[in-house]
Coordinates of C-alpha atoms in Angstrom, one line a residue:
M185 CA 0.0 0.0 0.0
V186 CA 1.2 3.6 -0.8
L187 CA 1.2 4.6 2.9
R188 CA 1.6 2.8 6.1
A189 CA -1.7 3.1 8.0
Q190 CA -1.8 6.4 9.9
Y191 CA -3.9 4.7 12.6
A192 CA -2.6 1.7 14.5
Q193 CA -4.9 -0.7 16.3
P194 CA -7.1 -0.2 18.3
F195 CA -7.4 3.3 16.8
K196 CA -7.7 2.0 13.3
A197 CA -10.7 -0.1 14.2
I198 CA -12.3 2.9 15.9
Y199 CA -11.7 5.1 13.0
L200 CA -13.1 2.6 10.5
F201 CA -16.2 2.1 12.6
Y202 CA -16.7 5.9 12.8
S203 CA -16.1 6.3 9.0
F204 CA -18.5 3.6 8.0
C205 CA -21.2 4.9 10.4
K206 CA -20.8 8.4 8.9
L207 CA -20.9 6.8 5.4
V208 CA -24.3 5.1 6.1
A209 CA -25.8 7.9 8.2
F210 CA -24.7 10.9 6.2
N211 CA -22.7 10.4 3.0
I212 CA -25.0 8.0 1.2
P213 CA -28.3 9.8 2.0
Y214 CA -26.6 13.1 0.9
W215 CA -25.4 11.5 -2.4
L216 CA -28.8 10.0 -3.0
L217 CA -30.5 13.4 -2.5
I218 CA -28.0 15.3 -4.8
N219 CA -28.0 12.7 -7.6
A220 CA -31.7 11.9 -7.6
V221 CA -32.2 14.4 -10.5
P222 CA -30.2 13.3 -13.6
S223 CA -29.2 16.9 -14.4
N224 CA -27.4 17.1 -11.0
R225 CA -25.2 14.1 -11.7
P226 CA -21.6 14.4 -12.9
R227 CA -22.8 13.2 -16.3
S228 CA -26.5 13.3 -17.2
S229 CA -26.1 9.9 -19.0
W230 CA -25.1 8.3 -15.7
S231 CA -27.6 6.2 -13.8
L232 CA -28.2 6.8 -10.1
K233 CA -26.3 3.6 -9.3
K234 CA -23.2 4.6 -11.3
S235 CA -23.2 8.1 -9.7
L236 CA -23.3 6.6 -6.2
I237 CA -20.6 4.0 -7.1
V238 CA -18.2 6.7 -8.4
K239 CA -18.8 8.7 -5.2
A240 CA -18.1 5.7 -3.0
F241 CA -14.9 4.9 -4.9
H242 CA -13.7 8.4 -4.4
W243 CA -14.5 8.2 -0.6
M244 CA -12.8 4.8 -0.3
M245 CA -9.6 6.0 -1.8
G246 CA -9.4 8.7 0.8
L247 CA -10.1 6.2 3.6
M248 CA -7.3 3.9 2.4
L249 CA -4.8 6.7 2.7
R250 CA -5.5 6.8 6.4
T251 CA -6.0 3.1 7.2
G252 CA -4.1 1.2 4.6
E253 CA -5.8 -1.4 2.4
L254 CA -9.1 -2.8 3.8
Q255 CA -8.6 -6.2 2.2
M256 CA -5.3 -8.1 2.3
M257 CA -4.2 -8.8 -1.3
P258 CA -1.6 -11.3 -2.6
D259 CA 1.8 -9.8 -3.3
H260 CA 5.2 -10.6 -4.8
N261 CA 6.3 -12.6 -1.8
K262 CA 4.5 -15.8 -2.6
V263 CA 2.5 -17.6 -5.3
E264 CA -1.1 -18.0 -4.4
P265 CA -2.2 -21.7 -4.2
N266 CA -4.8 -23.1 -6.7
S267 CA -4.4 -20.0 -9.0
N268 CA -2.4 -21.3 -11.9
G269 CA 0.6 -19.3 -10.7
L270 CA 4.4 -19.8 -10.9
W271 CA 7.7 -18.2 -10.1
V272 CA 9.3 -16.0 -12.7
N273 CA 13.1 -15.9 -12.6
A274 CA 14.8 -12.5 -12.0
A275 CA 16.0 -10.6 -15.0
P276 CA 19.7 -11.4 -15.7
E277 CA 22.1 -8.4 -15.0
H278 CA 24.0 -8.8 -18.3
L279 CA 20.8 -7.4 -20.0
F280 CA 20.9 -4.2 -17.9
D281 CA 22.0 -1.0 -19.6
D282 CA 23.9 1.7 -17.8
G283 CA 20.8 3.8 -17.1
L284 CA 19.0 0.9 -15.5
R285 CA 22.0 0.1 -13.4
M286 CA 22.2 3.6 -12.2
W287 CA 18.5 3.7 -11.2
L288 CA 18.9 0.4 -9.4
S289 CA 21.8 1.8 -7.4
V290 CA 20.0 5.0 -6.4
A291 CA 16.9 3.1 -5.4
Q292 CA 18.8 0.2 -3.7
V293 CA 16.6 -2.2 -5.7
K294 CA 17.8 -5.7 -6.7
P295 CA 16.5 -8.3 -9.1
C296 CA 14.3 -10.9 -7.5
N297 CA 12.0 -13.8 -8.5
I298 CA 8.3 -12.8 -8.7
P299 CA 5.0 -14.6 -9.2
G300 CA 3.0 -14.7 -12.4
Y301 CA -0.4 -16.0 -13.1
Y302 CA -1.8 -17.6 -16.2
Y303 CA -5.5 -17.1 -17.2
T304 CA -6.6 -19.6 -19.8
R305 CA -9.7 -20.5 -21.7
N306 CA -11.7 -23.6 -20.8
S307 CA -12.4 -26.1 -23.5
A308 CA -16.0 -24.8 -23.9
S309 CA -14.7 -21.3 -24.7
S310 CA -11.8 -22.2 -26.9
H311 CA -11.7 -20.6 -30.4
A312 CA -9.9 -21.7 -33.5
N313 CA -8.5 -18.2 -34.1
A314 CA -7.2 -17.8 -30.5
R315 CA -3.4 -17.5 -31.0
K316 CA -2.3 -14.4 -29.2
T317 CA -1.0 -14.4 -25.7
V318 CA -1.6 -11.2 -23.7
Y319 CA 1.1 -10.2 -21.2
H320 CA -0.9 -8.0 -18.8
L321 CA 0.4 -5.6 -16.2
H322 CA -2.3 -4.6 -13.6
G323 CA -3.2 -1.1 -12.5
G324 CA -3.5 0.3 -9.0
A325 CA -1.2 3.4 -9.1
Y326 CA 1.8 1.1 -8.4
V327 CA 0.7 0.8 -4.8
I328 CA -2.4 -1.5 -4.7
W329 CA -4.1 -4.4 -6.5
S330 CA -2.6 -7.7 -7.6
A331 CA -2.2 -9.9 -10.6
S332 CA -3.8 -12.9 -8.8
P333 CA -7.3 -14.0 -9.6
A334 CA -8.1 -13.2 -6.0
C335 CA -8.1 -9.4 -6.8
T336 CA -11.5 -9.2 -8.4
D337 CA -11.3 -5.8 -10.0
A338 CA -7.9 -6.3 -11.5
A339 CA -8.8 -9.9 -12.7
R340 CA -11.7 -8.6 -14.8
I341 CA -9.3 -7.4 -17.4
P342 CA -7.5 -10.7 -18.1
K343 CA -10.9 -12.4 -17.9
G344 CA -12.3 -9.9 -20.3
Y345 CA -9.7 -10.8 -22.9
L346 CA -10.7 -14.4 -22.7
T347 CA -14.5 -14.0 -22.6
C348 CA -14.9 -11.0 -25.0
T349 CA -12.4 -11.7 -27.7
N350 CA -11.8 -14.6 -30.1
T351 CA -8.1 -14.0 -30.7
V352 CA -6.6 -14.2 -27.2
A353 CA -5.7 -17.8 -26.2
S354 CA -4.2 -16.9 -22.8
V355 CA -3.2 -14.1 -20.5
F356 CA -0.1 -14.0 -18.4
A357 CA -0.4 -11.5 -15.5
L358 CA 2.7 -10.5 -13.5
E359 CA 2.8 -9.8 -9.8
Y360 CA 5.3 -7.0 -10.0
R361 CA 6.6 -5.4 -6.8
L362 CA 4.4 -2.5 -5.4
S363 CA 5.9 0.7 -4.1
S364 CA 5.4 2.0 -0.6
F365 CA 6.8 4.6 1.9
D366 CA 6.3 5.3 5.6
G367 CA 6.3 9.1 5.5
N368 CA 9.7 9.2 7.2
G369 CA 11.9 8.7 4.2
S370 CA 11.9 4.9 4.1
F371 CA 10.9 3.5 0.7
E372 CA 10.2 0.0 -0.6
N373 CA 10.3 -1.0 -4.2
P374 CA 10.5 2.4 -5.9
F375 CA 11.3 2.9 -9.6
P376 CA 12.7 0.9 -11.3
A377 CA 11.6 -2.2 -9.3
A378 CA 8.3 -2.7 -11.3
L379 CA 10.1 -2.1 -14.6
L380 CA 12.8 -4.7 -13.7
D381 CA 10.0 -7.2 -12.9
A382 CA 8.1 -6.4 -16.1
F383 CA 11.2 -7.1 -18.1
A384 CA 11.7 -10.4 -16.2
G385 CA 8.1 -11.4 -17.1
Y386 CA 8.6 -10.7 -20.8
L387 CA 11.9 -12.7 -20.8
H388 CA 9.9 -15.6 -19.1
L389 CA 7.4 -15.7 -22.0
I390 CA 10.2 -15.7 -24.5
E391 CA 12.0 -18.5 -22.6
Q392 CA 8.8 -20.5 -22.6
G393 CA 8.8 -20.5 -26.4
Y394 CA 6.4 -17.6 -27.1
S395 CA 7.3 -15.5 -30.1
P396 CA 7.3 -11.7 -29.8
H397 CA 5.0 -11.8 -32.9
D398 CA 2.3 -13.6 -30.8
I399 CA 2.7 -11.6 -27.6
V400 CA 0.5 -8.5 -27.0
I401 CA 1.6 -6.4 -24.0
S402 CA -1.3 -4.9 -22.1
G403 CA -1.7 -2.7 -19.1
D404 CA -4.4 -0.7 -17.3
S405 CA -3.8 2.6 -15.6
A406 CA -0.3 2.4 -13.9
G407 CA 0.1 -1.0 -15.6
A408 CA -0.3 0.8 -19.0
H409 CA 2.4 3.2 -17.8
L410 CA 4.6 0.2 -17.0
A411 CA 3.8 -1.4 -20.4
L412 CA 5.1 1.8 -22.0
A413 CA 8.2 1.8 -19.9
L414 CA 8.9 -1.8 -20.7
C415 CA 8.6 -1.1 -24.5
R416 CA 10.9 1.9 -24.1
Y417 CA 13.5 -0.2 -22.3
L418 CA 13.4 -2.9 -25.0
Q419 CA 13.7 -0.2 -27.6
Q420 CA 16.6 1.5 -25.9
A421 CA 18.5 -1.6 -24.9
A422 CA 18.3 -3.0 -28.4
R423 CA 19.7 0.3 -29.8
K424 CA 22.6 -0.1 -27.4
G425 CA 23.4 -3.6 -28.7
L426 CA 22.1 -5.6 -25.7
A427 CA 20.7 -9.0 -26.7
V428 CA 17.2 -8.3 -25.5
P429 CA 14.2 -9.9 -27.2
A430 CA 12.4 -8.0 -30.0
L431 CA 9.4 -5.8 -29.1
P432 CA 6.0 -7.5 -29.0
S433 CA 3.6 -7.4 -32.0
K434 CA 1.1 -5.1 -30.4
L435 CA 0.5 -2.9 -27.3
I436 CA -2.8 -2.2 -25.6
L437 CA -3.1 0.7 -23.1
L438 CA -6.3 0.8 -21.1
S439 CA -6.8 4.1 -19.4
P440 CA -3.1 4.8 -19.3
W441 CA -1.6 7.1 -16.6
P442 CA 1.0 8.8 -18.9
D443 CA 2.2 11.9 -17.1
F444 CA 3.4 11.8 -13.5
G445 CA 4.7 15.4 -13.8
V446 CA 2.8 18.7 -13.7
S447 CA 2.4 19.5 -17.4
H448 CA -1.3 18.4 -17.4
Q449 CA -2.1 19.5 -13.9
E450 CA -4.7 22.2 -14.9
S451 CA -6.7 19.8 -17.1
Y452 CA -6.7 17.2 -14.3
K453 CA -8.3 19.8 -12.0
S454 CA -10.9 20.9 -14.5
V455 CA -12.8 17.6 -14.8
K456 CA -12.8 16.6 -11.1
G457 CA -16.5 15.9 -10.9
T458 CA -16.6 13.1 -13.5
D459 CA -14.2 10.6 -12.1
Y460 CA -13.4 8.9 -8.8
L461 CA -9.7 9.9 -8.9
R462 CA -8.9 12.3 -6.1
D463 CA -7.4 15.7 -6.4
H464 CA -3.9 15.4 -5.1
D465 CA -3.5 13.3 -2.0
F466 CA -3.8 9.8 -3.5
P467 CA -2.0 10.4 -6.8
Q468 CA 0.7 12.4 -5.2
S469 CA 1.3 9.9 -2.4
A470 CA 1.5 7.1 -5.0
I471 CA 4.0 9.2 -7.1
T472 CA 6.1 9.8 -4.0
A473 CA 6.2 6.1 -3.2
F474 CA 7.0 5.2 -6.8
L475 CA 9.7 7.9 -7.2
G476 CA 11.4 7.0 -4.0
P477 CA 14.9 8.5 -3.5
H478 CA 15.2 9.7 -7.1
P479 CA 15.2 13.5 -7.6
R480 CA 11.9 15.2 -8.6
S481 CA 13.5 16.0 -12.0
M482 CA 13.2 12.3 -12.8
L483 CA 9.4 13.0 -13.3
E484 CA 10.3 14.5 -16.6
S485 CA 11.9 11.3 -17.9
P486 CA 10.1 9.7 -20.8
Y487 CA 10.1 6.5 -18.7
I488 CA 8.0 8.3 -16.1
S489 CA 6.0 11.0 -17.9
P490 CA 5.9 9.8 -21.6
A491 CA 3.0 12.2 -22.4
S492 CA 4.7 15.3 -21.0
I493 CA 3.9 18.4 -23.0
A494 CA 7.7 19.0 -23.1
F495 CA 8.1 16.1 -25.5
F496 CA 6.2 17.9 -28.3
D497 CA 9.3 19.9 -29.2
E498 CA 11.6 18.9 -32.1
D499 CA 14.3 17.6 -29.8
H500 CA 12.1 14.7 -28.8
I501 CA 10.9 13.6 -32.2
G502 CA 11.4 9.8 -32.5
L503 CA 10.6 9.1 -28.8
F504 CA 8.1 6.4 -29.8
R505 CA 9.8 5.2 -33.0
D506 CA 9.8 1.4 -33.4
F507 CA 7.1 1.0 -30.7
P508 CA 4.5 -1.7 -31.5
N509 CA 1.1 -0.9 -33.1
T510 CA -0.9 0.5 -30.2
F511 CA -4.6 0.5 -29.1
I512 CA -5.4 3.1 -26.5
A513 CA -8.8 2.9 -24.8
V514 CA -10.0 5.7 -22.5
G515 CA -13.2 7.0 -21.0
T516 CA -14.3 10.6 -21.8
G517 CA -15.1 11.1 -18.1
E518 CA -11.5 10.4 -17.0
R519 CA -9.5 13.1 -15.3
L520 CA -6.4 11.9 -17.2
L521 CA -8.1 12.4 -20.7
S522 CA -6.0 15.4 -21.8
S523 CA -2.7 13.6 -21.1
Q524 CA -4.0 10.4 -22.7
R525 CA -4.9 12.3 -25.9
D526 CA -1.5 13.9 -25.9
L527 CA 0.1 10.5 -25.6
A528 CA -1.8 9.4 -28.7
K529 CA -0.6 12.5 -30.5
L530 CA 3.0 11.9 -29.6
M531 CA 2.8 8.3 -30.6
R532 CA 1.2 9.1 -33.9
R533 CA 3.8 11.8 -34.6
D534 CA 6.6 9.2 -34.3
M535 CA 4.8 6.0 -35.5
G536 CA 2.2 7.2 -38.0
D537 CA -1.5 7.7 -37.8
N538 CA -2.3 4.2 -39.0
K539 CA -0.3 2.5 -36.2
V540 CA -2.1 4.1 -33.2
V541 CA -5.9 3.6 -32.5
M542 CA -7.5 5.9 -29.9
Y543 CA -10.8 4.6 -28.7
E544 CA -12.9 6.8 -26.4
A545 CA -15.8 5.3 -24.4
E546 CA -18.4 8.0 -23.8
D547 CA -18.8 9.1 -20.2
C548 CA -16.7 6.2 -18.8
V549 CA -14.4 6.7 -15.8
H550 CA -10.8 5.9 -15.3
D551 CA -9.9 2.2 -15.7
Y552 CA -13.5 1.4 -16.7
C553 CA -12.5 -1.9 -18.2
A554 CA -11.9 -3.2 -14.7
F555 CA -15.5 -2.6 -13.5
D556 CA -18.6 -4.6 -14.4
W557 CA -20.8 -1.6 -13.6
E558 CA -19.4 0.0 -16.8
E559 CA -21.1 -2.5 -18.9
P560 CA -21.9 -2.6 -21.8
K561 CA -19.1 -0.2 -22.7
R562 CA -16.5 -2.5 -21.1
S563 CA -17.4 -5.4 -23.3
Q564 CA -17.8 -3.2 -26.3
T565 CA -14.2 -2.0 -25.8
F566 CA -12.9 -5.6 -25.7
A567 CA -14.9 -6.3 -28.9
E568 CA -13.1 -3.3 -30.6
I569 CA -9.8 -4.7 -29.4
D570 CA -10.6 -8.1 -30.9
S571 CA -11.4 -6.5 -34.3
W572 CA -8.1 -4.5 -34.1
L573 CA -6.1 -7.7 -33.2
T574 CA -7.6 -9.5 -36.2
G575 CA -7.0 -6.5 -38.5
K576 CA -10.7 -6.0 -39.3

């Protein structure tokens, strides 16, 4: 979790009891009253149910900042039993470039074995055209959620590829290390820990005999940010002559979080009512945990803020050259929409218009593909991805 709980037991239990009593007695009735009339809702197309869910998500994120996660999730320390999981070997150091070595030294991060989980079709849902393997990196701001099937929200995306497409044969989801800090200068697993793990996961698939041509890298939210960083590392390491595998055939970015800096700060503020993402406390705490001991100037790196407005100048042309064909799916209700659109513009500048698809789901919130209450637009998005994968 991004922060250690601010309240230790028994005060944590007392605070939780107080918070949930207030939620039931005051917050929910107030939200019901305000959102009863469609014109008062953040988006007039939203149902009352969706309006309340988005409010509750926003409230819950604030609560977790004070209490820590409310549900214990699997992490990188063990493979969950009965979950089709396995251990992934640490990435070998001879494939590290000088930049990665420097970041590892600053962050005091070392390679380690991590879990991964396979999601596969059952025989009843198998399809003759299912040949692609999706390598998926889950969201959660680098501080929450899990690749394990036990994490219901995160697992909906791997399951969506299998139930809503005909081209995906299996999904491999990696349990990369999450970042945290205690507020007193002590960090765990800051950048580039997750990048190192994502690289190890890609090497694992190659070692298992999967061809880069048949691998599709996918990520949602922070996982999409990580997918971009992985592709950038494969691109840069190959240019430096390291014997890294080729880039995958395609890249899918679901509600990417593409700018950790301040270049899109004003647009983030302007659409606060239509998403559950909080103003500053949660994202800034997550960024602090992720950045760790690195200087704040690191936020302007293309590894960390690939959609920064600074990259529109001539000096940065070619930033995305050689990247895989990319499908970007976003909701028009997202607070990150401006930065996501700029990411698409930058990628099209370097790759060409025909290699980048930008799909916008009307009035959907951030990471909408992870939530069943965003149906039918969630399933419609996977159907669009399926058509894109097959070239239709």
